[in-house]
Short mmCIF file of C-alpha atoms in Angstrom, two decimals:
data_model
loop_
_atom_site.label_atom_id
_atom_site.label_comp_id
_atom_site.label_asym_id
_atom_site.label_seq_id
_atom_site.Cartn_x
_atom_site.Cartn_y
_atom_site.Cartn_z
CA UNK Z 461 154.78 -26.56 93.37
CA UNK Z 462 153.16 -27.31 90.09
CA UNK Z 463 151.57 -23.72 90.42
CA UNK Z 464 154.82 -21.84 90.70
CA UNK Z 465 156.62 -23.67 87.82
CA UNK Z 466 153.55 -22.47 86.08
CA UNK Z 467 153.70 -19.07 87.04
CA UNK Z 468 157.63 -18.39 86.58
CA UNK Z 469 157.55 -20.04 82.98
CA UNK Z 470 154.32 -17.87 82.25
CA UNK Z 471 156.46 -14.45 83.53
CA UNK Z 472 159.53 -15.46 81.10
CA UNK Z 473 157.83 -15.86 78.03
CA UNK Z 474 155.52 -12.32 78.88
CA UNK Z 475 158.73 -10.36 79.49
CA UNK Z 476 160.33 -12.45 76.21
CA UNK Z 477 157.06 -10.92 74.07
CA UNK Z 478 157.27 -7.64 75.36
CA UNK Z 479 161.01 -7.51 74.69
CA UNK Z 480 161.67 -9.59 71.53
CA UNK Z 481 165.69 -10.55 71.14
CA UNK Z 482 167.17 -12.30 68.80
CA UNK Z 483 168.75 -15.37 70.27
CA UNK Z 484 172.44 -15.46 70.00
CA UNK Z 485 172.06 -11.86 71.39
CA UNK Z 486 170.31 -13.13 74.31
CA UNK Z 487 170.79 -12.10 78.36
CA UNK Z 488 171.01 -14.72 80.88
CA UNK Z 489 168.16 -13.74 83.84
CA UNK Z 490 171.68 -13.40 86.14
CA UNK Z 491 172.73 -10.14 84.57
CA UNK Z 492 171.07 -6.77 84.94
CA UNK Z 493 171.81 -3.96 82.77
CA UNK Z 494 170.41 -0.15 83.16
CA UNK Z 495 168.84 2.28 80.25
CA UNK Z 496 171.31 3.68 78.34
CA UNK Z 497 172.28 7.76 78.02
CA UNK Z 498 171.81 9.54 75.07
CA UNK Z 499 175.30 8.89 72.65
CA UNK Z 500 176.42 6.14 74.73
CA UNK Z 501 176.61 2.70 75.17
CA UNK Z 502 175.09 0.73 78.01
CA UNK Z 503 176.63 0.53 81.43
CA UNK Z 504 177.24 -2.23 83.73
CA UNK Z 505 174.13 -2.68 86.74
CA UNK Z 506 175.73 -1.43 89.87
CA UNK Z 507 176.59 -4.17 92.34
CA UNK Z 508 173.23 -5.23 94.77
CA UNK Z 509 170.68 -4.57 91.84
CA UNK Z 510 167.96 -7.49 91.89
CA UNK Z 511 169.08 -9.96 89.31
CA UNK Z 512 165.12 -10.29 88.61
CA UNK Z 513 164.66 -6.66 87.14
CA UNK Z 514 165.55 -6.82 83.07
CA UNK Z 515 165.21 -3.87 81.14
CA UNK Z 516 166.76 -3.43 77.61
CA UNK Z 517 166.30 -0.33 75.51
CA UNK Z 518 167.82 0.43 72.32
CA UNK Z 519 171.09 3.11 72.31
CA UNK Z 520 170.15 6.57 71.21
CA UNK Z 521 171.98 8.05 68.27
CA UNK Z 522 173.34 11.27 68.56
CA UNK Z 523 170.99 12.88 65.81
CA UNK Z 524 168.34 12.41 68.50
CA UNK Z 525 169.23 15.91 70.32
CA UNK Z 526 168.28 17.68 67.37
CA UNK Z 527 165.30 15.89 66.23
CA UNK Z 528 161.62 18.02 66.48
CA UNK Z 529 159.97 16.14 69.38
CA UNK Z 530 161.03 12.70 71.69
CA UNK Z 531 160.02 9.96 71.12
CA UNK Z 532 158.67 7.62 73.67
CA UNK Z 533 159.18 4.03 74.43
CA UNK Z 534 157.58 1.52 72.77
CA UNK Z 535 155.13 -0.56 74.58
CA UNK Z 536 153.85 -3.98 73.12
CA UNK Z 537 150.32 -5.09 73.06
CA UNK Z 538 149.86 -8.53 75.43
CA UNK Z 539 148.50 -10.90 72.87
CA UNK Z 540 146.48 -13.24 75.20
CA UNK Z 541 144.31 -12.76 78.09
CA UNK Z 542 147.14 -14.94 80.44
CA UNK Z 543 149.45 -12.53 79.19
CA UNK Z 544 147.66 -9.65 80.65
CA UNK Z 545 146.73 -11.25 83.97
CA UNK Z 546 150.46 -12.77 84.55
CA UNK Z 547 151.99 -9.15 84.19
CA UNK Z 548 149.77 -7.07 86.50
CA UNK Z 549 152.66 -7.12 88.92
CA UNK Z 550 155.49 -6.33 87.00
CA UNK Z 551 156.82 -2.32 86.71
CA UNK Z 552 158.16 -1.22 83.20
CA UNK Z 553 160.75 0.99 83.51
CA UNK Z 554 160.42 4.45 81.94
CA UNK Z 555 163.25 6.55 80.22
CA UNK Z 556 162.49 10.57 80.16
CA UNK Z 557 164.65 12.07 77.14
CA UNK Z 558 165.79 15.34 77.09
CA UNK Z 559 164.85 18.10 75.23
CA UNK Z 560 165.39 18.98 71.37
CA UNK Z 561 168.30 20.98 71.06
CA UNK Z 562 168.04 23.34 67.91
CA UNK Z 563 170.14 22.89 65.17
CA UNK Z 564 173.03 25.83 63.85
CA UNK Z 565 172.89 27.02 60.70
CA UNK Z 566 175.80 26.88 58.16
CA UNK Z 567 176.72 30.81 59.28
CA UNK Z 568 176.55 30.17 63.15
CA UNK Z 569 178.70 27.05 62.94
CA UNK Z 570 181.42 29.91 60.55
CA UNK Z 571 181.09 32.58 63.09
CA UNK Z 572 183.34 32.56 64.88
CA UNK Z 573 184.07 34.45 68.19
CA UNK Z 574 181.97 38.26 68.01
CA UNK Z 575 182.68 41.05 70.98
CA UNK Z 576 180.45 43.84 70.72
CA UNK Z 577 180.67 46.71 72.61
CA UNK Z 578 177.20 48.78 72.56
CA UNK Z 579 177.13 52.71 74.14
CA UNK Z 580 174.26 55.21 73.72
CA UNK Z 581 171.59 56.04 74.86
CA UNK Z 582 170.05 52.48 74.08
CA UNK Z 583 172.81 50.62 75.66
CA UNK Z 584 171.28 50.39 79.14
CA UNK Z 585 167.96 49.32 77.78
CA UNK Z 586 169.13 45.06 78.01
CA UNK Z 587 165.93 44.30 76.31
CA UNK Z 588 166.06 46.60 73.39
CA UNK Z 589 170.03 45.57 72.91
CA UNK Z 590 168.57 41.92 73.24
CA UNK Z 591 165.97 42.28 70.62
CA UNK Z 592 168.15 44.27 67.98
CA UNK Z 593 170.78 41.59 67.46
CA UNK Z 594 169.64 37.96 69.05
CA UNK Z 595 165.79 37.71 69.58
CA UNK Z 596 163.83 35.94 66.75
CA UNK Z 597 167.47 34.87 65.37
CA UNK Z 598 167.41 31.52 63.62
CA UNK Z 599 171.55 31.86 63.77
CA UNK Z 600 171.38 31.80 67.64
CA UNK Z 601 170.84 28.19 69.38
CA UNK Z 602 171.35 29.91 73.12
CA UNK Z 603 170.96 33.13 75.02
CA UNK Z 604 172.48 33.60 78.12
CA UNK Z 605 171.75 35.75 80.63
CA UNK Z 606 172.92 39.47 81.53
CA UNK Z 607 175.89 39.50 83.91
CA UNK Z 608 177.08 42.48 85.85
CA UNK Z 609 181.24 43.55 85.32
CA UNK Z 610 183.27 46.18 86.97
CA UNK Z 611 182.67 48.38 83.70
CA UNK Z 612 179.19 47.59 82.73
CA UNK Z 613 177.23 44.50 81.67
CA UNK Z 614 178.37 41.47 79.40
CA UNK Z 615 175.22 38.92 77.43
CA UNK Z 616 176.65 35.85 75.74
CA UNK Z 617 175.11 33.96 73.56
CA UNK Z 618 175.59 30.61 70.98
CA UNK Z 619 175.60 30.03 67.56
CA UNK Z 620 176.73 26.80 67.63
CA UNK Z 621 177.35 23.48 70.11
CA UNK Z 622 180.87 21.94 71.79
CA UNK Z 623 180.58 18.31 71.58
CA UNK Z 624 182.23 17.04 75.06
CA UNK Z 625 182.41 13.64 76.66
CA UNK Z 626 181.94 13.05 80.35
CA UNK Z 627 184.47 10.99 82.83
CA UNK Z 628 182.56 7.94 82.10
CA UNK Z 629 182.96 8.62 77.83
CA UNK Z 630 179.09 10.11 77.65
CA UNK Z 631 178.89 12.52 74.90
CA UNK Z 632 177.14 15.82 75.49
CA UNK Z 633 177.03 19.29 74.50
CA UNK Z 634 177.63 22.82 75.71
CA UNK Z 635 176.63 26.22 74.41
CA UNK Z 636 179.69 27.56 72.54
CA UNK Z 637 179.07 30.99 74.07
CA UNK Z 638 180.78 32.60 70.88
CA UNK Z 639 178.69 35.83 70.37
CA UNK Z 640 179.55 38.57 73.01
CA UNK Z 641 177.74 41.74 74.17
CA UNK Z 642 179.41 44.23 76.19
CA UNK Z 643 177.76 47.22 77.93
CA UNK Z 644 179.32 50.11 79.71
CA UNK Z 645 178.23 52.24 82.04
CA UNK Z 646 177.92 56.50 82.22
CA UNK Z 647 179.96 56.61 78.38
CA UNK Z 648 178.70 60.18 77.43
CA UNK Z 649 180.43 61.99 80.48
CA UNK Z 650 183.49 59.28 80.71
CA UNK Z 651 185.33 58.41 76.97
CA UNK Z 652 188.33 57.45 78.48
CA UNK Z 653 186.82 54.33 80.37
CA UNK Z 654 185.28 53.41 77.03
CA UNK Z 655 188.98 53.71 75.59
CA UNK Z 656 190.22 51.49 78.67
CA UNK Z 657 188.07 48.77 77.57
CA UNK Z 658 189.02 48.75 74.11
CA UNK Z 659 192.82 49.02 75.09
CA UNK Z 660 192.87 45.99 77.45
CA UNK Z 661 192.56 43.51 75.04
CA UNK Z 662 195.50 45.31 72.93
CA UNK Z 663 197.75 44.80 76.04
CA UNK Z 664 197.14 41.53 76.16
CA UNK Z 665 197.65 40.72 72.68
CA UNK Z 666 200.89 42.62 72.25
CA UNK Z 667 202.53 40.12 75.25
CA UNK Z 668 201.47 37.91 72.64
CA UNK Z 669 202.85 39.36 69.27
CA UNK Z 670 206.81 39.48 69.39
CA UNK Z 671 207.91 42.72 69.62
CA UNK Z 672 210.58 42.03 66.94
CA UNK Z 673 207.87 41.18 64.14
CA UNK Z 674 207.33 43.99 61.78
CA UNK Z 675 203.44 44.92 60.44
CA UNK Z 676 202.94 42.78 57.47
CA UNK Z 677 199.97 40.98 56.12
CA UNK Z 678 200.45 37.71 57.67
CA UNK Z 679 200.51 39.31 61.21
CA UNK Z 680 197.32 41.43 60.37
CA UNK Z 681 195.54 38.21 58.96
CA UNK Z 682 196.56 36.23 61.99
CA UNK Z 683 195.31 39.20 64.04
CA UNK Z 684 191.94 39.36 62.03
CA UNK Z 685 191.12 35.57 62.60
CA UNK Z 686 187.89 34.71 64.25
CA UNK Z 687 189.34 34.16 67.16
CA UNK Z 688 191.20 37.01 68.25
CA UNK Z 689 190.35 38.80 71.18
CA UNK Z 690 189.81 42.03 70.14
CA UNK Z 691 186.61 44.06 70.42
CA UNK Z 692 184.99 43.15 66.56
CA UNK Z 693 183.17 46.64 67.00
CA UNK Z 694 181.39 49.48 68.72
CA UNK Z 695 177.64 50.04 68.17
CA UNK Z 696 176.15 53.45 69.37
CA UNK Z 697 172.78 53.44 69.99
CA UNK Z 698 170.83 56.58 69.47
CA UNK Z 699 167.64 57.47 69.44
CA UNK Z 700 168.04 61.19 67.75
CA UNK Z 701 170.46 62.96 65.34
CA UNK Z 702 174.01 63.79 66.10
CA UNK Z 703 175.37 65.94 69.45
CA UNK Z 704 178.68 67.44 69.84
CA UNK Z 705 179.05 64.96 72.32
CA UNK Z 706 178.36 62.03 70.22
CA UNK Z 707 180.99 63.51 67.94
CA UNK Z 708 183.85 63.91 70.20
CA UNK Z 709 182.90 60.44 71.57
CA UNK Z 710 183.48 59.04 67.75
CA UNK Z 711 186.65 61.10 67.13
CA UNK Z 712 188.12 59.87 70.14
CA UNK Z 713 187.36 56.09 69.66
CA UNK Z 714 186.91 55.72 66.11
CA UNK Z 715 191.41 55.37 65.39
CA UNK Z 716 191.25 52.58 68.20
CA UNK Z 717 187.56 50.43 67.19
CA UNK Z 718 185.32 50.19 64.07
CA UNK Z 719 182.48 52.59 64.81
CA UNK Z 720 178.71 52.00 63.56
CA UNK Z 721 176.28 54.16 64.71
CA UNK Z 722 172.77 52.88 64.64
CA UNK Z 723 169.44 55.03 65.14
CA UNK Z 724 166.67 53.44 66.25
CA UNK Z 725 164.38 56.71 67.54
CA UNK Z 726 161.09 58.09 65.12
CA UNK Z 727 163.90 59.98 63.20
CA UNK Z 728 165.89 57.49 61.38
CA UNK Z 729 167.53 60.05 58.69
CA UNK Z 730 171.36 59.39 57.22
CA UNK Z 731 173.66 61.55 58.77
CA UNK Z 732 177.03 62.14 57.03
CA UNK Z 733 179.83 60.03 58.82
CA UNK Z 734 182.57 60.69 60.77
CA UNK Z 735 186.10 60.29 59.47
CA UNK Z 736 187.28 57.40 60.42
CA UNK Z 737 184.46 55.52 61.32
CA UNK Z 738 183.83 51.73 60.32
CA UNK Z 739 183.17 51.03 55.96
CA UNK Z 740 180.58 49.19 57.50
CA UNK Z 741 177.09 51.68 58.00
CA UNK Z 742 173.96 49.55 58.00
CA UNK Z 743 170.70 51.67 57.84
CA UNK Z 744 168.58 49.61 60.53
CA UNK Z 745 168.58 47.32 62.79
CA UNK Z 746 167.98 44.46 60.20
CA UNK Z 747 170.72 45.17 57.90
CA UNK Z 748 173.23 45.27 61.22
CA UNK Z 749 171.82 41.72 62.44
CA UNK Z 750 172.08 40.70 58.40
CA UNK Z 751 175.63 42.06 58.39
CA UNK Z 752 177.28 40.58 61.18
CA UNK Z 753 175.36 36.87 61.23
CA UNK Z 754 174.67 36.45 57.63
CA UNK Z 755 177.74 38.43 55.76
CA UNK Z 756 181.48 36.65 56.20
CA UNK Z 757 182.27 39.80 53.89
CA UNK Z 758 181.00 42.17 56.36
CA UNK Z 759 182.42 40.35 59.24
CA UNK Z 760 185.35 39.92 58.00
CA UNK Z 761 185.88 43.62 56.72
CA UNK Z 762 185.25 44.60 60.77
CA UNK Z 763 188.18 42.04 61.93
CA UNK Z 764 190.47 43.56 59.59
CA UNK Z 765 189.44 46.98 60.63
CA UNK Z 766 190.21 45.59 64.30
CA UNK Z 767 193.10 44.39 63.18
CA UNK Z 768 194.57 47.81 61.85
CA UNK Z 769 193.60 49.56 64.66
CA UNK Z 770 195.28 47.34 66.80
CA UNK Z 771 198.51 47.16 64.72
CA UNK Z 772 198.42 51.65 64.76
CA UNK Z 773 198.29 51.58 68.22
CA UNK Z 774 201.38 48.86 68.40
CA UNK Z 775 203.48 51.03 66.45
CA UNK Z 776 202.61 53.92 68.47
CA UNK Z 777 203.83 52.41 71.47
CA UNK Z 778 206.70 50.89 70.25
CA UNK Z 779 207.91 54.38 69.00
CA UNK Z 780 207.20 55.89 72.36
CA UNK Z 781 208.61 53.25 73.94
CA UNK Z 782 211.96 53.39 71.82
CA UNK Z 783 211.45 57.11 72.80
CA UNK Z 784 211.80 57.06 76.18
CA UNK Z 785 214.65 54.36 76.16
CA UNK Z 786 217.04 56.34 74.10
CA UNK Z 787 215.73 59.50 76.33
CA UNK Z 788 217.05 57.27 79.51
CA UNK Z 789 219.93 56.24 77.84
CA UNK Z 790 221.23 59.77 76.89
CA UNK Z 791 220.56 61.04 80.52
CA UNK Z 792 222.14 58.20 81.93
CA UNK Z 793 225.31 59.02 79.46
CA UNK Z 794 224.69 62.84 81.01
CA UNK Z 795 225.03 62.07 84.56
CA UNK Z 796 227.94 59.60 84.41
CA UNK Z 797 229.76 62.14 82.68
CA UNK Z 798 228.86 65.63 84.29
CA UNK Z 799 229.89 65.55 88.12
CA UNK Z 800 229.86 68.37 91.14
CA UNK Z 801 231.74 70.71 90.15
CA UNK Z 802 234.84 70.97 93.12
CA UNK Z 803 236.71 74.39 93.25
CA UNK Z 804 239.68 72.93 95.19
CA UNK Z 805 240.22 70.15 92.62
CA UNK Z 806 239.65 73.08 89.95
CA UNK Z 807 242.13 75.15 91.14
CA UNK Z 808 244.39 72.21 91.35
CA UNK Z 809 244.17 71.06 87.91
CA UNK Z 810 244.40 74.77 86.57
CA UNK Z 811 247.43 75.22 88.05
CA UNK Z 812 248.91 72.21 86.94
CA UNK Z 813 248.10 72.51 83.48
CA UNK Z 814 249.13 76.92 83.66
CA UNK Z 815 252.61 75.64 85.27
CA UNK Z 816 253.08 73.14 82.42
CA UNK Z 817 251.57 75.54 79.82
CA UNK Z 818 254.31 77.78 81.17
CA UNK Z 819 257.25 75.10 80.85
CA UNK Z 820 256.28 74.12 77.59
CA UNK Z 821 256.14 77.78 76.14
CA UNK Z 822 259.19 78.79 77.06
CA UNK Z 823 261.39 75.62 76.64
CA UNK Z 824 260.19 76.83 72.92
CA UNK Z 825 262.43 79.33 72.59
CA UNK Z 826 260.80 81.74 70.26
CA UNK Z 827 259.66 84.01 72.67
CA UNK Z 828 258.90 87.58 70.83
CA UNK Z 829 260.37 89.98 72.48
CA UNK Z 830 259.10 93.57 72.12
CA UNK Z 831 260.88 96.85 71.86
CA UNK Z 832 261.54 98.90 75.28
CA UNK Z 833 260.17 102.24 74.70
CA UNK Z 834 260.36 104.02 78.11
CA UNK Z 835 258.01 104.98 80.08
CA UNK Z 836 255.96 108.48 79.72
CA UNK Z 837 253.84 110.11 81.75
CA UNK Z 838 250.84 110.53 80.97
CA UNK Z 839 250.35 114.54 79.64
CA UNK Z 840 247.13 115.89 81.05
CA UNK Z 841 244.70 117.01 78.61
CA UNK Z 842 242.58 119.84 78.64
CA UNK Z 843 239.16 120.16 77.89
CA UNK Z 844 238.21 123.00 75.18
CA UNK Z 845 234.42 122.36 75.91
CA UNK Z 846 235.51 123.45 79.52
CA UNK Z 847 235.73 127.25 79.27
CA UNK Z 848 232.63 127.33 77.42
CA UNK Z 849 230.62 125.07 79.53
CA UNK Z 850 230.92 127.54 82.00
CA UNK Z 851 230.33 130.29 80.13
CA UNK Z 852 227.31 128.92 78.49
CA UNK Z 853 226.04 127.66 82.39
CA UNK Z 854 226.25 131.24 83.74
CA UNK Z 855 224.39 132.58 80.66
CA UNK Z 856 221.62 129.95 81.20
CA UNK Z 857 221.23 131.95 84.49
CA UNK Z 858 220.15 135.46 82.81
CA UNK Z 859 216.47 133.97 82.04
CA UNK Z 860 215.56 133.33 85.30
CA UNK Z 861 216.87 137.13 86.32
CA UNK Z 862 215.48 138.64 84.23
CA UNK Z 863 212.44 137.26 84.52
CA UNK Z 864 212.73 138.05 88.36
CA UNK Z 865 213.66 142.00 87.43
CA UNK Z 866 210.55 142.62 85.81
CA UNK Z 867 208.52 140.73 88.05
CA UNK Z 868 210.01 143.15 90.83
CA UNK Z 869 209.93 145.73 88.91
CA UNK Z 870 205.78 145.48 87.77
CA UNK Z 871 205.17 144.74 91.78
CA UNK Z 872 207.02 148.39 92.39
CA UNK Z 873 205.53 150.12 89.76
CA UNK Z 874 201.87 148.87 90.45
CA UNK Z 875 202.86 149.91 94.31
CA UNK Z 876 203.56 153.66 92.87
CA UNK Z 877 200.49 153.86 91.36
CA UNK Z 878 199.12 154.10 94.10
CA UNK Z 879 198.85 158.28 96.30
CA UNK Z 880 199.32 157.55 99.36
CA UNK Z 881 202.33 155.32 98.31
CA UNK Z 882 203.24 158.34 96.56
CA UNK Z 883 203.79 160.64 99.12
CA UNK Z 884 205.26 158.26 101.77
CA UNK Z 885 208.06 157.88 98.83
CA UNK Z 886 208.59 161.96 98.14
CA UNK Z 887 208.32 162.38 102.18
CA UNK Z 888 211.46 159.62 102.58
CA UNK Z 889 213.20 161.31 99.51
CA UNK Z 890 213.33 164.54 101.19
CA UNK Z 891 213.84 163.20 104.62
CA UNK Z 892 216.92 161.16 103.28
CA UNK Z 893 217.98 164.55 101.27
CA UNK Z 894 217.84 166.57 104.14
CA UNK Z 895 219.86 164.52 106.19
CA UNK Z 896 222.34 164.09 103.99
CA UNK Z 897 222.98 168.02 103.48
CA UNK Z 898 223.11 167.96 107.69
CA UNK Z 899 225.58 165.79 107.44
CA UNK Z 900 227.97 167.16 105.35
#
């Protein structure tokens, strides 16, 4: 009995030098209490712990997450030899911290909400789009993963953390997935599905906007703000100098996005810009990363731009809109008022409004009445073109005979020339003479 007074009076004072407590802050052996989470303050044991297990850690501040390296518990050296022999059986509880979390920088924690939209001929190469803008990026705490869309592929990444607190009031944080990289697919044969990207955002901001609200510089500043949902830009990647389809792909985007063209093949030489394209043109891959993470100027420039783009293509369809309204309206107007056209009810109303016509005119009573002249009949005129019509169409006629006469008359004559013709002729004559003196 004497041995296990001993013993339990030897294990209090151990666990009392291994965890020191000031007095009036001391636990009674009946209460169990559990290692405390990171930001919080201890829980109470579940019900059915042993009331002989005692652990007490100290609370870990918040500024732990982004410290360089965890720190580890701290174990105490047993000062005697007893000490060492009376605690061989007792387990000390171990806490396993989590990892450093790295800290933002003063931009990323400014930055807002990005959307990029990359095309090109570098945009389906993840890795090169991932090393351009976020790899080796002090302004990026976390880097999602690629995620396949409908239209292409989308990469999110963090500049900053969300502080959240848990059902039971623990404090942690989340990635702020702020910085957004878009992808499309097939964009050099297909513009229009790159314009139905950048549109859908618009069509959700205008059921925003109310319609009634005129462009101004408060609406375009509350349209610029970090936060919008617009498409901040659209990067072309390509690797040689400009094509005529790279051209039409920039005219036909550029009044609707900023446009920055980056090359990033061998041949790196300026190219003169397209009209309309973004103010912003950085010359490598460097200066774009420096621009949009390190320059509010720059950033903000590109929201604005955004923001212009997206109030243009407002007023364009609001005019079309108001358009095709007052276009409905007037046919609307049309067809109430033009009907089928009746010929019974036509001839109705005609004749009601001849037979009052009538009435009206001659309850008037200054009918003029004109002067009764007789009738003639008509005297029959003759034609003095008439005699000599004829006489010049029976003249027409002496052409044509005499033409015939000498025609008949060559034909007889180159007969004649011939003797035996001749003689056939003098041998009639005669014949013809001879009868006729017989005769008489």
């Amino acid at each position: 009995m004497e041995y296990n007074s001993s013993a339990v009076s030897g294990n209090t004072s151990t666990i009392r030098i291994l965890n020191p407590r000031p007095e009036h802050h001391s636990i009674p052996l009946t209460e169990a209490s559990q290692p405390s989470s990171p930001r919080s303050s201890p829980l109470p044991s579940p019900p059915g712990s042993p009331s002989e297990s005692i652990s007490s850690l100290p609370s870990v501040g918040s500024s732990f997450f982004f410290s360089s390296a965890a720190a580890s518990p701290p174990h105490s050296k047993p000062h005697s030899d007893h000490a060492r022999e009376s605690t061989q059986g007792l387990i000390i509880p171990s806490l396993t911290l989590p990892e450093a979390l790295p800290r933002p920088t003063p931009y990323g924690k400014t930055l807002g909400d990005v959307r990029l939209l990359v095309i090109g001929d570098g945009a389906e190469d993840h890795t090169l789009v991932s090393s351009l803008l976020l790899d080796d990026n002090e302004d990026v705490v976390d880097i999602g993963t690629w995620d396949e869309t409908s239209d292409g592929f989308v990469l999110r990444a963090s500049t900053d953390w969300i502080e959240q607190r848990d059902a039971h009031g623990l404090e942690k944080f989340e990635p702020s997935r702020n910085f957004e990289i878009v992808t499309s697919h097939r964009v050099q044969s297909n513009a229009s599905s790159v314009l139905a990207m950048i549109q859908s955002p618009f069509h959700s901001l205008l059921e925003i906007v109310d319609r009634r609200c005129q462009p101004s510089v408060a609406l375009a500043n509350l349209i610029a703000s970090p936060w919008t949902p617009l498409y901040t830009a659209l990067i072309i990647l390509s690797a040689s100098g400009p094509s005529t389809v790279e051209d039409n792909l920039i005219d036909t985007l550029a009044p609707h996005i900023p446009v920055v063209v980056l090359r990033y093949g061998p041949d790196r030489t300026q190219f003169p810009s397209r009209p309309h394209m973004s103010s912003f043109r950085p010359s490598s891959a460097i200066a774009l990363r420096n621009g949009l993470f390190c320059s509010p100027e720059t950033l903000s420039s590109l929201r604005y731009e955004a923001a212009e783009r997206f109030l243009r293509w407002r007023e364009v369809e609001r005019a079309v809109e108001n358009l095709g309204a007052s276009h409905r309206e007037t046919m609307h107007c049309i067809s109430e008022k033009v009907h089928r056209w009746d010929k019974a009810k036509w001839e109705a109303e005609w004749e009601l409004r001849f037979s009052q016509d009538v009435a009206t005119r001659a309850g008037e009573g200054d009918v003029t009445e004109r002067p009764d002249r007789g009738i003639r009949l008509p005297v029959p005129c003759v034609d003095p073109l008439h005699i000599s019509s004829l006489v010049s169409f029976s003249l027409s006629f002496l052409d044509p005979i005499k033409a015939l006469l000498r025609k008949r008359t060559s034909e007889f004559l180159e007969k004649l020339s011939d003797g035996e013709v001749r003689v056939a002729l003098l041998g009639s004559f005669c014949i013809g003479l001879g009868l006729g003196l017989m005769i008489r």
